[in-house]
């Protein structure tokens, strides 16, 4: 029987909060994102200093070094723009959360706990998402009556499973990582019913309202097919798929040619600078239009200061309502902050060997992409999922009989 240590209890509580209870607490109890962010900062800093006390030295590597560089730029931009110190402190969570997640998953999650996570808990957690998503999909009108959060929750934001409120990106990221683990990691070879599990995970991702996740899922499935299916079979499957897609696309084009042409024309016109600038100044620009405006305007070197694009204290967007870490960082910290953020992300690979692995570099690439559509490094789902899967991947193969059979 596994005896739980104090660090195991902390691990279990964190994982339950991140993957199971966080969204429900936000929706039904009105758990404040700002308060939970502040408490989590205190917790992960406590983990860092606990590690330092236990090992009698401060942990430092390139990853933490580039994190300190990014933190320095945040503070510098804050000083230059006279930003309220509370906003600056909360903005540092973009650095503190990943470092805390790295320390927690690398030094406080024991190997035995990690085996249980990947052989039981994560498998079941992934399966749980489908029934929860179906309830959210068809029970919105009923469940919204029990809403206690001050956030506006539209039907399009409601398919978040057991994850954080409106976090379908984080949910899909976790499930795609789980698919990669099941089919590419030798340590998952003994897990039975993988095809059934995978089908449930794919259906769950399709139920989310995250278009980028659907595209990443398609790319992932093609990659898995390339790795797992024999070349001749792969050629047959691709030919059938392309034929089916061609027929469907032909029918859609024939039946909706005028609508599609109008949509394409609208997209091109909206991406034009004059149109994008008009929409940006009106406060209704899309992410693409916002990026078009930023590219054509003068370069922001150190930005307008932490939380200038979005005010975390009031929950109000001072600019166009787009959740995007790339957009926020450019506006808040300038091009200098964006470069520091890129270096920080690249060094999430703290052992320098993700490029030698079969899927570690893929999930790092997904972080770069999801940062266009979300604020990934302040989202515990993204950071904990990334470091947990990378640690599992970097472990030597060791058969374990705690899996679901």
mmCIF file of N, CA and C in Angstrom, residues 218-300:
data_model
loop_
_atom_site.group_PDB
_atom_site.id
_atom_site.type_symbol
_atom_site.label_atom_id
_atom_site.label_comp_id
_atom_site.label_asym_id
_atom_site.label_seq_id
_atom_site.Cartn_x
_atom_site.Cartn_y
_atom_site.Cartn_z
ATOM 1 N N UNK A 218 -6.082 17.296 -35.765
ATOM 2 C CA UNK A 218 -5.926 16.712 -37.102
ATOM 3 C C UNK A 218 -4.453 16.456 -37.417
ATOM 4 N N UNK A 219 -3.601 17.424 -37.100
ATOM 5 C CA UNK A 219 -2.166 17.276 -37.334
ATOM 6 C C UNK A 219 -1.610 16.135 -36.483
ATOM 7 N N UNK A 220 -2.062 16.051 -35.234
ATOM 8 C CA UNK A 220 -1.601 14.991 -34.324
ATOM 9 C C UNK A 220 -1.982 13.618 -34.840
ATOM 10 N N UNK A 221 -3.222 13.467 -35.301
ATOM 11 C CA UNK A 221 -3.678 12.172 -35.815
ATOM 12 C C UNK A 221 -2.893 11.773 -37.063
ATOM 13 N N UNK A 222 -2.588 12.743 -37.915
ATOM 14 C CA UNK A 222 -1.770 12.447 -39.101
ATOM 15 C C UNK A 222 -0.365 12.003 -38.687
ATOM 16 N N UNK A 223 0.180 12.666 -37.682
ATOM 17 C CA UNK A 223 1.516 12.311 -37.195
ATOM 18 C C UNK A 223 1.519 10.910 -36.590
ATOM 19 N N UNK A 224 0.484 10.592 -35.827
ATOM 20 C CA UNK A 224 0.389 9.258 -35.227
ATOM 21 C C UNK A 224 0.228 8.192 -36.309
ATOM 22 N N UNK A 225 -0.575 8.515 -37.325
ATOM 23 C CA UNK A 225 -0.747 7.572 -38.427
ATOM 24 C C UNK A 225 0.572 7.336 -39.142
ATOM 25 N N UNK A 226 1.325 8.395 -39.332
ATOM 26 C CA UNK A 226 2.633 8.299 -39.999
ATOM 27 C C UNK A 226 3.586 7.405 -39.202
ATOM 28 N N UNK A 227 3.490 7.473 -37.877
ATOM 29 C CA UNK A 227 4.393 6.706 -37.018
ATOM 30 C C UNK A 227 3.938 5.274 -36.785
ATOM 31 N N UNK A 228 2.626 5.054 -36.831
ATOM 32 C CA UNK A 228 2.108 3.750 -36.401
ATOM 33 C C UNK A 228 1.556 2.871 -37.519
ATOM 34 N N UNK A 229 1.192 3.478 -38.661
ATOM 35 C CA UNK A 229 0.578 2.699 -39.735
ATOM 36 C C UNK A 229 1.626 2.367 -40.785
ATOM 37 N N UNK A 230 1.552 1.150 -41.336
ATOM 38 C CA UNK A 230 2.485 0.747 -42.378
ATOM 39 C C UNK A 230 2.326 1.638 -43.605
ATOM 40 N N UNK A 231 3.427 1.916 -44.315
ATOM 41 C CA UNK A 231 3.386 2.847 -45.452
ATOM 42 C C UNK A 231 2.290 2.536 -46.464
ATOM 43 N N UNK A 232 2.133 1.238 -46.833
ATOM 44 C CA UNK A 232 1.121 0.893 -47.840
ATOM 45 C C UNK A 232 -0.289 1.171 -47.318
ATOM 46 N N UNK A 233 -0.547 0.794 -46.033
ATOM 47 C CA UNK A 233 -1.853 1.057 -45.441
ATOM 48 C C UNK A 233 -2.092 2.557 -45.315
ATOM 49 N N UNK A 234 -1.035 3.286 -44.933
ATOM 50 C CA UNK A 234 -1.150 4.732 -44.789
ATOM 51 C C UNK A 234 -1.534 5.368 -46.116
ATOM 52 N N UNK A 235 -0.936 4.900 -47.199
ATOM 53 C CA UNK A 235 -1.240 5.439 -48.525
ATOM 54 C C UNK A 235 -2.703 5.200 -48.885
ATOM 55 N N UNK A 236 -3.205 4.002 -48.560
ATOM 56 C CA UNK A 236 -4.609 3.681 -48.840
ATOM 57 C C UNK A 236 -5.531 4.592 -48.032
ATOM 58 N N UNK A 237 -5.238 4.721 -46.718
ATOM 59 C CA UNK A 237 -6.074 5.547 -45.848
ATOM 60 C C UNK A 237 -6.066 7.009 -46.297
ATOM 61 N N UNK A 238 -4.883 7.513 -46.661
ATOM 62 C CA UNK A 238 -4.785 8.900 -47.109
ATOM 63 C C UNK A 238 -5.545 9.114 -48.410
ATOM 64 N N UNK A 239 -5.463 8.142 -49.304
ATOM 65 C CA UNK A 239 -6.175 8.250 -50.579
ATOM 66 C C UNK A 239 -7.686 8.291 -50.350
ATOM 67 N N UNK A 240 -8.153 7.399 -49.464
ATOM 68 C CA UNK A 240 -9.586 7.399 -49.146
ATOM 69 C C UNK A 240 -10.014 8.703 -48.476
ATOM 70 N N UNK A 241 -9.177 9.179 -47.541
ATOM 71 C CA UNK A 241 -9.503 10.419 -46.831
ATOM 72 C C UNK A 241 -9.533 11.608 -47.792
ATOM 73 N N UNK A 242 -8.516 11.688 -48.661
ATOM 74 C CA UNK A 242 -8.463 12.792 -49.622
ATOM 75 C C UNK A 242 -9.634 12.736 -50.596
ATOM 76 N N UNK A 243 -9.986 11.505 -51.013
ATOM 77 C CA UNK A 243 -11.134 11.359 -51.902
ATOM 78 C C UNK A 243 -12.420 11.818 -51.244
ATOM 79 N N UNK A 244 -12.608 11.400 -49.985
ATOM 80 C CA UNK A 244 -13.812 11.798 -49.249
ATOM 81 C C UNK A 244 -13.840 13.306 -49.035
ATOM 82 N N UNK A 245 -12.687 13.875 -48.651
ATOM 83 C CA UNK A 245 -12.610 15.321 -48.438
ATOM 84 C C UNK A 245 -12.904 16.070 -49.730
ATOM 85 N N UNK A 246 -12.386 15.559 -50.852
ATOM 86 C CA UNK A 246 -12.607 16.212 -52.148
ATOM 87 C C UNK A 246 -14.089 16.224 -52.506
ATOM 88 N N UNK A 247 -14.756 15.071 -52.272
ATOM 89 C CA UNK A 247 -16.185 14.989 -52.587
ATOM 90 C C UNK A 247 -16.987 15.953 -51.717
ATOM 91 N N UNK A 248 -16.710 15.920 -50.397
ATOM 92 C CA UNK A 248 -17.431 16.804 -49.475
ATOM 93 C C UNK A 248 -17.158 18.264 -49.801
ATOM 94 N N UNK A 249 -15.874 18.592 -50.038
ATOM 95 C CA UNK A 249 -15.514 19.972 -50.359
ATOM 96 C C UNK A 249 -16.180 20.420 -51.646
ATOM 97 N N UNK A 250 -16.239 19.512 -52.643
ATOM 98 C CA UNK A 250 -16.890 19.847 -53.909
ATOM 99 C C UNK A 250 -18.365 20.148 -53.716
ATOM 100 N N UNK A 251 -19.050 19.323 -52.920
ATOM 101 C CA UNK A 251 -20.467 19.551 -52.645
ATOM 102 C C UNK A 251 -20.690 20.864 -51.911
ATOM 103 N N UNK A 252 -19.829 21.130 -50.906
ATOM 104 C CA UNK A 252 -19.956 22.374 -50.137
ATOM 105 C C UNK A 252 -19.740 23.588 -51.029
ATOM 106 N N UNK A 253 -18.715 23.510 -51.884
ATOM 107 C CA UNK A 253 -18.436 24.628 -52.799
ATOM 108 C C UNK A 253 -19.584 24.839 -53.777
ATOM 109 N N UNK A 254 -20.144 23.722 -54.284
ATOM 110 C CA UNK A 254 -21.245 23.823 -55.243
ATOM 111 C C UNK A 254 -22.486 24.451 -54.607
ATOM 112 N N UNK A 255 -22.764 24.049 -53.361
ATOM 113 C CA UNK A 255 -23.990 24.504 -52.701
ATOM 114 C C UNK A 255 -23.831 25.873 -52.036
ATOM 115 N N UNK A 256 -22.589 26.247 -51.694
ATOM 116 C CA UNK A 256 -22.396 27.498 -50.942
ATOM 117 C C UNK A 256 -21.313 28.369 -51.557
ATOM 118 N N UNK A 257 -21.176 28.300 -52.870
ATOM 119 C CA UNK A 257 -20.088 29.041 -53.522
ATOM 120 C C UNK A 257 -20.181 30.537 -53.263
ATOM 121 N N UNK A 258 -21.376 31.095 -53.316
ATOM 122 C CA UNK A 258 -21.533 32.544 -53.116
ATOM 123 C C UNK A 258 -21.196 32.945 -51.681
ATOM 124 N N UNK A 259 -21.654 32.122 -50.717
ATOM 125 C CA UNK A 259 -21.381 32.416 -49.308
ATOM 126 C C UNK A 259 -19.889 32.306 -49.005
ATOM 127 N N UNK A 260 -19.246 31.255 -49.544
ATOM 128 C CA UNK A 260 -17.817 31.067 -49.303
ATOM 129 C C UNK A 260 -16.996 32.188 -49.930
ATOM 130 N N UNK A 261 -17.387 32.592 -51.131
ATOM 131 C CA UNK A 261 -16.683 33.690 -51.788
ATOM 132 C C UNK A 261 -16.835 34.976 -50.984
ATOM 133 N N UNK A 262 -18.059 35.211 -50.470
ATOM 134 C CA UNK A 262 -18.301 36.407 -49.656
ATOM 135 C C UNK A 262 -17.496 36.357 -48.361
ATOM 136 N N UNK A 263 -17.412 35.168 -47.749
ATOM 137 C CA UNK A 263 -16.651 35.018 -46.506
ATOM 138 C C UNK A 263 -15.168 35.265 -46.736
ATOM 139 N N UNK A 264 -14.636 34.719 -47.855
ATOM 140 C CA UNK A 264 -13.230 34.914 -48.187
ATOM 141 C C UNK A 264 -12.930 36.379 -48.447
ATOM 142 N N UNK A 265 -13.837 37.034 -49.183
ATOM 143 C CA UNK A 265 -13.664 38.468 -49.459
ATOM 144 C C UNK A 265 -13.685 39.280 -48.174
ATOM 145 N N UNK A 266 -14.606 38.925 -47.269
ATOM 146 C CA UNK A 266 -14.690 39.623 -45.981
ATOM 147 C C UNK A 266 -13.417 39.438 -45.167
ATOM 148 N N UNK A 267 -12.892 38.195 -45.151
ATOM 149 C CA UNK A 267 -11.664 37.912 -44.404
ATOM 150 C C UNK A 267 -10.506 38.746 -44.943
ATOM 151 N N UNK A 268 -10.350 38.787 -46.269
ATOM 152 C CA UNK A 268 -9.252 39.551 -46.879
ATOM 153 C C UNK A 268 -9.400 41.036 -46.582
ATOM 154 N N UNK A 269 -10.635 41.546 -46.698
ATOM 155 C CA UNK A 269 -10.872 42.977 -46.434
ATOM 156 C C UNK A 269 -10.599 43.318 -44.969
ATOM 157 N N UNK A 270 -11.008 42.422 -44.062
ATOM 158 C CA UNK A 270 -10.800 42.679 -42.636
ATOM 159 C C UNK A 270 -9.327 42.665 -42.262
ATOM 160 N N UNK A 271 -8.519 41.909 -43.011
ATOM 161 C CA UNK A 271 -7.089 41.839 -42.725
ATOM 162 C C UNK A 271 -6.322 43.014 -43.317
ATOM 163 N N UNK A 272 -6.987 43.836 -44.133
ATOM 164 C CA UNK A 272 -6.334 45.028 -44.684
ATOM 165 C C UNK A 272 -6.093 46.041 -43.572
ATOM 166 N N UNK A 273 -4.965 46.750 -43.635
ATOM 167 C CA UNK A 273 -4.571 47.615 -42.520
ATOM 168 C C UNK A 273 -5.622 48.670 -42.187
ATOM 169 N N UNK A 274 -6.159 49.353 -43.209
ATOM 170 C CA UNK A 274 -7.129 50.434 -42.948
ATOM 171 C C UNK A 274 -8.354 49.895 -42.217
ATOM 172 N N UNK A 275 -8.847 48.751 -42.680
ATOM 173 C CA UNK A 275 -10.004 48.134 -42.034
ATOM 174 C C UNK A 275 -9.645 47.651 -40.628
ATOM 175 N N UNK A 276 -8.469 47.019 -40.498
ATOM 176 C CA UNK A 276 -8.029 46.520 -39.192
ATOM 177 C C UNK A 276 -7.878 47.666 -38.199
ATOM 178 N N UNK A 277 -7.303 48.794 -38.668
ATOM 179 C CA UNK A 277 -7.119 49.944 -37.786
ATOM 180 C C UNK A 277 -8.460 50.509 -37.328
ATOM 181 N N UNK A 278 -9.405 50.559 -38.248
ATOM 182 C CA UNK A 278 -10.742 51.062 -37.900
ATOM 183 C C UNK A 278 -11.396 50.181 -36.843
ATOM 184 N N UNK A 279 -11.292 48.865 -37.024
ATOM 185 C CA UNK A 279 -11.870 47.930 -36.057
ATOM 186 C C UNK A 279 -11.119 47.991 -34.732
ATOM 187 N N UNK A 280 -9.803 48.159 -34.804
ATOM 188 C CA UNK A 280 -8.991 48.232 -33.586
ATOM 189 C C UNK A 280 -9.368 49.462 -32.764
ATOM 190 N N UNK A 281 -9.511 50.595 -33.429
ATOM 191 C CA UNK A 281 -9.877 51.831 -32.727
ATOM 192 C C UNK A 281 -11.294 51.773 -32.178
ATOM 193 N N UNK A 282 -12.138 50.950 -32.811
ATOM 194 C CA UNK A 282 -13.507 50.783 -32.319
ATOM 195 C C UNK A 282 -13.579 49.775 -31.182
ATOM 196 N N UNK A 283 -12.463 49.075 -30.936
ATOM 197 C CA UNK A 283 -12.408 48.117 -29.838
ATOM 198 C C UNK A 283 -13.031 46.774 -30.141
ATOM 199 N N UNK A 284 -13.152 46.417 -31.432
ATOM 200 C CA UNK A 284 -13.778 45.151 -31.796
ATOM 201 C C UNK A 284 -12.896 44.347 -32.755
ATOM 202 N N UNK A 285 -11.599 44.625 -32.779
ATOM 203 C CA UNK A 285 -10.695 43.930 -33.693
ATOM 204 C C UNK A 285 -10.464 42.490 -33.259
ATOM 205 N N UNK A 286 -10.297 41.609 -34.239
ATOM 206 C CA UNK A 286 -9.940 40.221 -33.960
ATOM 207 C C UNK A 286 -8.445 40.137 -33.649
ATOM 208 N N UNK A 287 -7.975 38.938 -33.285
ATOM 209 C CA UNK A 287 -6.548 38.759 -33.034
ATOM 210 C C UNK A 287 -5.730 39.108 -34.273
ATOM 211 N N UNK A 288 -6.182 38.621 -35.442
ATOM 212 C CA UNK A 288 -5.444 38.888 -36.682
ATOM 213 C C UNK A 288 -5.404 40.378 -36.970
ATOM 214 N N UNK A 289 -6.537 41.067 -36.821
ATOM 215 C CA UNK A 289 -6.574 42.512 -37.066
ATOM 216 C C UNK A 289 -5.679 43.256 -36.079
ATOM 217 N N UNK A 290 -5.666 42.812 -34.830
ATOM 218 C CA UNK A 290 -4.807 43.436 -33.828
ATOM 219 C C UNK A 290 -3.342 43.278 -34.204
ATOM 220 N N UNK A 291 -2.959 42.072 -34.656
ATOM 221 C CA UNK A 291 -1.578 41.830 -35.073
ATOM 222 C C UNK A 291 -1.217 42.657 -36.300
ATOM 223 N N UNK A 292 -2.173 42.809 -37.244
ATOM 224 C CA UNK A 292 -1.933 43.640 -38.429
ATOM 225 C C UNK A 292 -1.638 45.073 -38.019
ATOM 226 N N UNK A 293 -2.393 45.591 -37.066
ATOM 227 C CA UNK A 293 -2.174 46.960 -36.579
ATOM 228 C C UNK A 293 -0.817 47.075 -35.904
ATOM 229 N N UNK A 294 -0.471 46.111 -35.051
ATOM 230 C CA UNK A 294 0.820 46.153 -34.355
ATOM 231 C C UNK A 294 1.981 46.115 -35.343
ATOM 232 N N UNK A 295 1.868 45.280 -36.382
ATOM 233 C CA UNK A 295 2.942 45.139 -37.356
ATOM 234 C C UNK A 295 3.158 46.434 -38.137
ATOM 235 N N UNK A 296 2.072 47.130 -38.430
ATOM 236 C CA UNK A 296 2.166 48.341 -39.250
ATOM 237 C C UNK A 296 2.458 49.605 -38.446
ATOM 238 N N UNK A 297 2.212 49.569 -37.151
ATOM 239 C CA UNK A 297 2.502 50.736 -36.320
ATOM 240 C C UNK A 297 3.974 50.746 -35.900
ATOM 241 N N UNK A 298 4.394 51.818 -35.251
ATOM 242 C CA UNK A 298 5.779 51.900 -34.796
ATOM 243 C C UNK A 298 6.052 50.820 -33.746
ATOM 244 N N UNK A 299 7.306 50.426 -33.661
ATOM 245 C CA UNK A 299 7.697 49.347 -32.751
ATOM 246 C C UNK A 299 7.570 49.784 -31.299
ATOM 247 N N UNK A 300 6.948 48.914 -30.490
ATOM 248 C CA UNK A 300 6.903 49.125 -29.038
ATOM 249 C C UNK A 300 8.101 48.401 -28.439
#
